[in-house]
Coordinates of C-alpha atoms and ligand atoms in Angstrom, one line a residue:
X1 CA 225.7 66.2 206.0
X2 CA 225.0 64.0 202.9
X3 CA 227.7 64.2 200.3
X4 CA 226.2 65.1 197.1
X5 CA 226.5 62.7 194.1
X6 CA 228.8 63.7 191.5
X7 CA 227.8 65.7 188.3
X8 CA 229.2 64.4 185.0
X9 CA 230.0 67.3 182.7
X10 CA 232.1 65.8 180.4
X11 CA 229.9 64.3 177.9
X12 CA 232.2 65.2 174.5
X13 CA 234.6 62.8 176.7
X14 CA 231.7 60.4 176.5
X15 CA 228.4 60.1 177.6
X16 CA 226.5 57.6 179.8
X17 CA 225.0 54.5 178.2
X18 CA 221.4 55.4 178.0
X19 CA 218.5 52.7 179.8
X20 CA 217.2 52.2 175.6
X21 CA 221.1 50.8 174.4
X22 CA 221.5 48.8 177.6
X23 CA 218.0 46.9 177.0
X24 CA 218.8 46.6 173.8
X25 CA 222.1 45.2 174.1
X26 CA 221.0 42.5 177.0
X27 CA 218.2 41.3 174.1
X28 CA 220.8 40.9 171.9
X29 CA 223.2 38.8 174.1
X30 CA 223.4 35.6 174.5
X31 CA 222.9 33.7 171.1
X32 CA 225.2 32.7 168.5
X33 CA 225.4 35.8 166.0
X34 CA 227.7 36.2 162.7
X35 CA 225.0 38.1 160.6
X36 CA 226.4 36.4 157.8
X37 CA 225.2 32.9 159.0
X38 CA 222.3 32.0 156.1
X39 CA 220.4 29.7 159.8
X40 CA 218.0 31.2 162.0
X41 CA 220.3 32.5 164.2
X42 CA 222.4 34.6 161.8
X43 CA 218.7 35.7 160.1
X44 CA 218.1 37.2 164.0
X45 CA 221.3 39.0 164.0
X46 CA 220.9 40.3 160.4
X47 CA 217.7 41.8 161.2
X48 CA 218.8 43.5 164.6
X49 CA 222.1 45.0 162.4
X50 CA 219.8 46.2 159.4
X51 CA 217.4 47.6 162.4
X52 CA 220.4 49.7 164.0
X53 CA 220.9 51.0 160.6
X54 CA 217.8 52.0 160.1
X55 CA 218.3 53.9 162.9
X56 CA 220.9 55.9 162.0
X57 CA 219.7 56.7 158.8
X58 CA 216.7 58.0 159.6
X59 CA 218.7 60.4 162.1
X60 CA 220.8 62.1 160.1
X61 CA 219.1 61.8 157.1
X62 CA 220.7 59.7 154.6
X63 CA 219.7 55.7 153.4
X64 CA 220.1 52.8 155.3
X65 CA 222.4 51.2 152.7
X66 CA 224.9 54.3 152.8
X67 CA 225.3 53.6 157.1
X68 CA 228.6 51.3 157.1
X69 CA 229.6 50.2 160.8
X70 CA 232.7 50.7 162.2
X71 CA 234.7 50.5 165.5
X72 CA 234.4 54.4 166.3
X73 CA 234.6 57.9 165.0
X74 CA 238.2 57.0 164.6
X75 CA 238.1 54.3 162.1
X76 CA 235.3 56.3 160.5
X77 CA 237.5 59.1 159.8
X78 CA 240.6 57.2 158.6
X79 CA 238.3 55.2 156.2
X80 CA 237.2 58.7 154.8
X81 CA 240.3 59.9 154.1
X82 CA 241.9 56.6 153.3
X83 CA 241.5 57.1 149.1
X84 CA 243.1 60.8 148.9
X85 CA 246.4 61.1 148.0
X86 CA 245.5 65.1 149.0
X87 CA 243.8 66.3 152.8
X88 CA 242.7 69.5 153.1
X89 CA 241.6 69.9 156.9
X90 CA 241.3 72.3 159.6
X91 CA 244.0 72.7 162.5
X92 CA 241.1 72.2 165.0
X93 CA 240.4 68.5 164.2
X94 CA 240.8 65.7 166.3
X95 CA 243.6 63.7 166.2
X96 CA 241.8 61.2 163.8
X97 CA 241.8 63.5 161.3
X98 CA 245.3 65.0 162.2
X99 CA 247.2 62.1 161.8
X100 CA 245.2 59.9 159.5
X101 CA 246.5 62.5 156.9
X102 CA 250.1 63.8 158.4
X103 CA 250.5 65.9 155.0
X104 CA 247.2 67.7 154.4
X105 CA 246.9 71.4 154.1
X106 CA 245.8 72.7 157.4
X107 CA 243.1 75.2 157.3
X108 CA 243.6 78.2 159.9
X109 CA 240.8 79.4 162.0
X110 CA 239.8 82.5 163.4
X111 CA 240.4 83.6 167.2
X112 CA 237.0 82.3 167.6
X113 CA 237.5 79.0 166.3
X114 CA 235.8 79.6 162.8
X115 CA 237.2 77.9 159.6
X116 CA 238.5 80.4 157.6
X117 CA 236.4 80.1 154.0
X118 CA 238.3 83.1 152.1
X119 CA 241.8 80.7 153.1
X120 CA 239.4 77.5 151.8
X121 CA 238.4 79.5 148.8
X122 CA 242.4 79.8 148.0
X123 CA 243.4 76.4 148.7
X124 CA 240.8 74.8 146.8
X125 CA 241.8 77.0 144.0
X126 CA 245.3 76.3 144.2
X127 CA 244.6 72.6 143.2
X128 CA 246.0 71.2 140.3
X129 CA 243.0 70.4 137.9
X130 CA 244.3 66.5 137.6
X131 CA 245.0 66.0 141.2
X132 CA 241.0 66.9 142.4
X133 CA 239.8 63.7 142.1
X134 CA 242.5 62.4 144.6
X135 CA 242.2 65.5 147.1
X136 CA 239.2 65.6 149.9
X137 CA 238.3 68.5 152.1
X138 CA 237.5 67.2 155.5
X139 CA 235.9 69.9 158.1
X140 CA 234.2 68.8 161.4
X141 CA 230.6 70.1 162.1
X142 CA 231.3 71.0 165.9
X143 CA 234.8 71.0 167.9
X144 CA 235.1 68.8 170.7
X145 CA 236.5 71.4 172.9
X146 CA 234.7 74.4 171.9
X147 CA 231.7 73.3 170.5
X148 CA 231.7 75.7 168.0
X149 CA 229.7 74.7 164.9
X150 CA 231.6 75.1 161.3
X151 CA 230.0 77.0 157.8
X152 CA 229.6 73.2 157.0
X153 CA 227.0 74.2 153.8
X154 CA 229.6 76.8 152.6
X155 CA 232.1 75.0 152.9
X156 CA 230.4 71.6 151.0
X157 CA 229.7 74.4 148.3
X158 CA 233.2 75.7 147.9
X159 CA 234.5 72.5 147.5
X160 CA 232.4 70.8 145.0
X161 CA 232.3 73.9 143.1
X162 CA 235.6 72.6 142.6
X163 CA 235.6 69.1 141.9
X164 CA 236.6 68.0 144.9
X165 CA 235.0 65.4 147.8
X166 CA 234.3 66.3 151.2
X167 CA 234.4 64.8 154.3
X168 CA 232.9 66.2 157.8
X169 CA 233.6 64.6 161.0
X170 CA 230.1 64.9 162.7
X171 CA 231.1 62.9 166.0
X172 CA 229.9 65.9 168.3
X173 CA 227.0 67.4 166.2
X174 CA 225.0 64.1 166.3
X175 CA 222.4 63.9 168.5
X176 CA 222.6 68.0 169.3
X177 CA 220.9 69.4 166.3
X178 CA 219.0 68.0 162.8
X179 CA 221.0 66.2 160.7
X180 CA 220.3 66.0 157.2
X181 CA 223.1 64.8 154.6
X182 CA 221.2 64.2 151.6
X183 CA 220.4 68.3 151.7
X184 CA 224.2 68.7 152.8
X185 CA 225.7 66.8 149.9
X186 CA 228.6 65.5 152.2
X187 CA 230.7 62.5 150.4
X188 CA 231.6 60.9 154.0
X189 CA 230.0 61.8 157.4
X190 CA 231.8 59.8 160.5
X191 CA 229.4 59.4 163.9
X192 CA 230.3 57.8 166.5
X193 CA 228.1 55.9 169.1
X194 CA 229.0 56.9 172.6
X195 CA 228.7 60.5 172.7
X196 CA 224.9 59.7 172.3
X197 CA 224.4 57.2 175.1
X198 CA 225.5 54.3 172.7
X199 CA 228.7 51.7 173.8
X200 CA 232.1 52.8 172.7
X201 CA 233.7 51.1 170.4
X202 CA 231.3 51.4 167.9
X203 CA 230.6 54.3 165.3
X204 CA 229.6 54.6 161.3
X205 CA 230.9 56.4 157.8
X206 CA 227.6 57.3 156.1
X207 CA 228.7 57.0 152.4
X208 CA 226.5 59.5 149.8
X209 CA 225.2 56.8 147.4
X210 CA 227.3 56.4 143.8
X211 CA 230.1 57.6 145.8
X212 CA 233.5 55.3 146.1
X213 CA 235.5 54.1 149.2
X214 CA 238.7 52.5 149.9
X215 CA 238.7 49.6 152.6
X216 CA 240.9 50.0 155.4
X217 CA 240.1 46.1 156.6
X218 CA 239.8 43.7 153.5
X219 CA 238.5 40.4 154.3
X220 CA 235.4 39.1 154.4
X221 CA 233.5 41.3 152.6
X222 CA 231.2 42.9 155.5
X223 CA 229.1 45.5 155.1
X224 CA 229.3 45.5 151.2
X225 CA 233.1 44.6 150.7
X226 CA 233.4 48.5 152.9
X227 CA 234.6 47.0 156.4
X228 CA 235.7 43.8 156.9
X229 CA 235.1 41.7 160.4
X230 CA 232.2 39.9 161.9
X231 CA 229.9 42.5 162.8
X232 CA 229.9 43.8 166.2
X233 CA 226.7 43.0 167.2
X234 CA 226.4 43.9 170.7
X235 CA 227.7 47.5 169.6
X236 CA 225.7 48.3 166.8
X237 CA 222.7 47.6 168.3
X238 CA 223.4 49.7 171.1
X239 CA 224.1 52.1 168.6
X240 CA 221.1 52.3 166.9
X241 CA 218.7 52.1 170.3
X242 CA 220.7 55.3 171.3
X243 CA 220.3 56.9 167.8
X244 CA 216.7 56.2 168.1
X245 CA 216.4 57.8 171.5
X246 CA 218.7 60.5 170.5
X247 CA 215.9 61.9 168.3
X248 CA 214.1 63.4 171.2
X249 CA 217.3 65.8 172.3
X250 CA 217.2 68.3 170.0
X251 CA 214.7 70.3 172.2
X252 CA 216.9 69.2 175.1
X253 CA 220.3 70.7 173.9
X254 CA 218.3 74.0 172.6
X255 CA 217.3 74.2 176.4
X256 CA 220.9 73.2 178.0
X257 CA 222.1 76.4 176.0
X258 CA 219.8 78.9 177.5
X259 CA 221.3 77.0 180.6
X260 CA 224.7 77.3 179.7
X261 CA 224.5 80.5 179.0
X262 CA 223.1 81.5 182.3
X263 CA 225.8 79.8 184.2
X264 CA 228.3 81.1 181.7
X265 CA 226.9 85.1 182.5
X266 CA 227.1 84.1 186.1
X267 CA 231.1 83.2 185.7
X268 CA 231.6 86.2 184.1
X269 CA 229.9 88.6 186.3
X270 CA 232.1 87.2 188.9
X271 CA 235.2 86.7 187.4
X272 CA 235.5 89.6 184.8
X273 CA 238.6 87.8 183.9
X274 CA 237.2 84.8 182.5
X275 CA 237.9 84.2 179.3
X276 CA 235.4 82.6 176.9
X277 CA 236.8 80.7 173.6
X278 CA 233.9 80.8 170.3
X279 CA 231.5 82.9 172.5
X280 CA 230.5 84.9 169.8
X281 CA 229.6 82.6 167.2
X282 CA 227.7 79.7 167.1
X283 CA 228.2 76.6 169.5
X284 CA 226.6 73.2 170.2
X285 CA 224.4 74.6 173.1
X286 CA 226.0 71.9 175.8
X287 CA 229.9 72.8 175.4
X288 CA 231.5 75.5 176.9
X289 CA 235.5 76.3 177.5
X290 CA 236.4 78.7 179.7
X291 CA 239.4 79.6 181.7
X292 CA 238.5 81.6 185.3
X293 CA 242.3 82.9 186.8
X294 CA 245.4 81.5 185.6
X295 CA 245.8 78.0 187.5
X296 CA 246.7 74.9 184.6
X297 CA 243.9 73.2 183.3
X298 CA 244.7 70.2 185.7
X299 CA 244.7 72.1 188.8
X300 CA 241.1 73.5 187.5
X301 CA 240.4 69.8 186.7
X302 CA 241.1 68.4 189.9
X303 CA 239.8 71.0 192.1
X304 CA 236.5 70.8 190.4
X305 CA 236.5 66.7 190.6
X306 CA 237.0 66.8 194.5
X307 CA 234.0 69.2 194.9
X308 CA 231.9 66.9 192.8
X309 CA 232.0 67.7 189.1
X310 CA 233.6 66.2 186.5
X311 CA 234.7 68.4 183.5
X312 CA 237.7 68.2 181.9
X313 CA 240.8 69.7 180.4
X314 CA 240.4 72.0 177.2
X315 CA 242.4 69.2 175.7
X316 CA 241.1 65.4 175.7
X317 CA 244.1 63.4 177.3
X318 CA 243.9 60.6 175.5
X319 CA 246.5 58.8 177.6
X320 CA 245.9 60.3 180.9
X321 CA 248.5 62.8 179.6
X322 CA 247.5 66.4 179.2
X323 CA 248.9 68.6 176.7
X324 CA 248.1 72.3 175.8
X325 CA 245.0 72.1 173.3
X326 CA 245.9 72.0 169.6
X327 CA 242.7 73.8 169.0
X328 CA 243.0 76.5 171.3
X329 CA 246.7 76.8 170.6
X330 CA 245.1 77.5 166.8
X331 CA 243.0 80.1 168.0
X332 CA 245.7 82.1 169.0
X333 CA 245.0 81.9 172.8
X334 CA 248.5 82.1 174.1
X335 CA 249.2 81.0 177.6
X336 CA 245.3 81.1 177.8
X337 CA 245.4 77.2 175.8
X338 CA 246.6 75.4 179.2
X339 CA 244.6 76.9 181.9
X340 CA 241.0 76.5 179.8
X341 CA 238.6 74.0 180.9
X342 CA 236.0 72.3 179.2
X343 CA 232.2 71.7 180.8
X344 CA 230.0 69.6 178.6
X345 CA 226.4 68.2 179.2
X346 CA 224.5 65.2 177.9
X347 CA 221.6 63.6 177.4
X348 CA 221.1 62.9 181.0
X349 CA 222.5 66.9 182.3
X350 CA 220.0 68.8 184.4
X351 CA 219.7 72.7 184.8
X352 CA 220.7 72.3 188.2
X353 CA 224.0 70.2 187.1
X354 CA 225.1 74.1 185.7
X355 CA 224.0 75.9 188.6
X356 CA 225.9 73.8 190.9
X357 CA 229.1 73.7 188.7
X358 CA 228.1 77.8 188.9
X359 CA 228.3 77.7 192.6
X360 CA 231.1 75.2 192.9
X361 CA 233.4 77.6 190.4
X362 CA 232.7 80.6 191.8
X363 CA 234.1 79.3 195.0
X364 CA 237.9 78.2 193.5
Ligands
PLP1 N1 236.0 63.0 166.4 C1 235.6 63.8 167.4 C2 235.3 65.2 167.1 C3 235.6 63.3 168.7 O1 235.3 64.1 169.7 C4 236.0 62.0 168.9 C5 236.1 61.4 170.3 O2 236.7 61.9 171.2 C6 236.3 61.2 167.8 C7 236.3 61.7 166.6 C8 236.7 59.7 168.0 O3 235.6 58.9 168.2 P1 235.8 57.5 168.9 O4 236.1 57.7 170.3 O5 234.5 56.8 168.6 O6 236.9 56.8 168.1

């Protein structure tokens, strides 16, 4: 019998570089390219980094010039945050957020993985009037394990009601659904390029225009005196063929959640016992963590890798290591936070990707 080929469902992990970056990267190889060279050369890489820029821009909706290029959602993050002497985040951030700002006020979440606004409202109000234009409030549009999707308007609102600048780290919303920060009035927005089919390695801070920032790399002056380092070429212009070619999803992620859903009713008409983390609120349509009986994550993991799919723990193990989710832990889910598992599609996921992962489940 032919062996099947695996599924991927672990695209907030990262998703596969898309045909469009891969062309677009091979065209770019091969020359000599500093974009700061004044020769023909440098002109060409100029052009093919103002392009990618473009790119971005246009899909989440702010100006070229306000795209600066960095090495990842990471670095995007702690270059947002870098010119607060005050953090007020959420306990479900990633761990960019986390430990770029050890001290901030951590923002607690409901059981379904919602910010809580009315404990915003307080903490924004408990500011010292001289110390607002050092603190930032830094909430991330979607979670990376639940894929539940923040009050990000409200919460822009509340805080610049205030005074105070604001941050959101929109690593997983980009690509799933329409971006606009000029309507938003976000300070600092971090993307990063290879949860939409770009290479890692490569991501942006869009910067609202009149809007400060404080360098994390001083040097020579690249990307307006904002980032330091030679550009990375190769990287942004994969970056900005996926962003282009991320435009079409939208319709494609609104679809993966009608599919999602049916594979998640399937689960749970099977399993009455499965637990579902943010099920009642709103959720990027490709993401959902679950936890069906009570083996650890890892087991789950494993199991589900030798029959073919890839998912992954609730918790990203950054160093192979798995620990109990943060932001389940924060949801209050108990012993529930280490057996969870997360499934995530991508711009490459098919309907029958779910139903097999369905099947495959079921049989555990
Ligand atoms: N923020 C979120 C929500 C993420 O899921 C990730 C990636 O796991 C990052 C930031 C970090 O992005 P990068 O891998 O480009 O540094």
């Amino acid at each position: 019998m032919p062996v099947a080929d695996p599924i991927y469902l672990d695209n907030n992990a990262t998703a596969p570089l898309r045909a469009e970056a891969v062309a677009a990267i091979h065209k770019a190889m091969g020359p000599p390219a500093n974009p700061s060279s004044v020769h023909g050369f440098g002109r060409r890489a100029r052009l093919l980094v103002e392009d990618a820029r473009q790119s971005l821009g246009v899909l989440v909706g702010c100006r070229a010039q306000d795209v600066v290029f960095t090495s990842g959602g990471t670095e995007a993050n702690n270059l947002a945050l870098s010119g607060f002497s005050h953090v007020i985040t959420s306990a479900i951030e990633h761990d960019s957020v986390l430990q770029a700002a050890p001290r901030a006020s951590l923002l607690p979440v409901t059981g379904d993985g919602v910010v809580d606004l009315a404990a915003l409202k307080q903490m924004v109000a408990a500011v010292p009037v001289e110390q607002r234009k050092q603190t930032i409030v830094s909430v991330m549009a979607a979670n990376n394990e639940t894929g539940v999707i923040q009050p990000l308007a409200e919460i822009v609102q509340i805080a610049r009601d205030a005074g105070l600048a604001t941050h959101s780290d929109m690593v997983q919303l980009l690509g799933k659904t329409h971006i606009d920060l000029e309507a938003l009035g976000l300070d600092f927005a971090s993307f990063s390029a290879h949860k939409i089919g770009g290479p890692t390695g490569v991501g942006a801070l869009a910067v609202r225009p009149g809007q400060s920032l404080t360098s994390l790399l001083r040097g020579g002056g690249q990307e307006q005196g904002r980032r330091s380092g030679t550009e990375n070429l190769l990287g942004i212009t994969g970056f900005g063929a996926a962003a282009t070619a991320a435009f079409g999803d939208v319709a494609h992620y609104r679809e993966m959640a009608r599919w999602r859903d049916a594979f998640e009713a399937e689960i749970g008409a099977a399993r009455p016992d499965m637990v579902l983390f943010g099920a009642d609120v709103p959720r990027l349509g490709n993401t959902s963590c679950l936890v069906v009986g009570d083996k650890p994550s890892e087991t789950m993991v494993m199991a589900l890798d030798i029959a073919g799919v890839a998912v992954s723990a609730g918790s990203a193990c950054s160093s192979g290591k798995v620990t109990a989710s943060h932001v389940l832990n924060a949801m209050g889910a108990g012993e529930k936070a280490a057996q969870a598992i997360r499934v995530s599609g991508g711009w490459q996921t098919r309907r029958q990707d779910f139903e097999r992962l369905a099947q495959v489940l079921a049989g555990l």
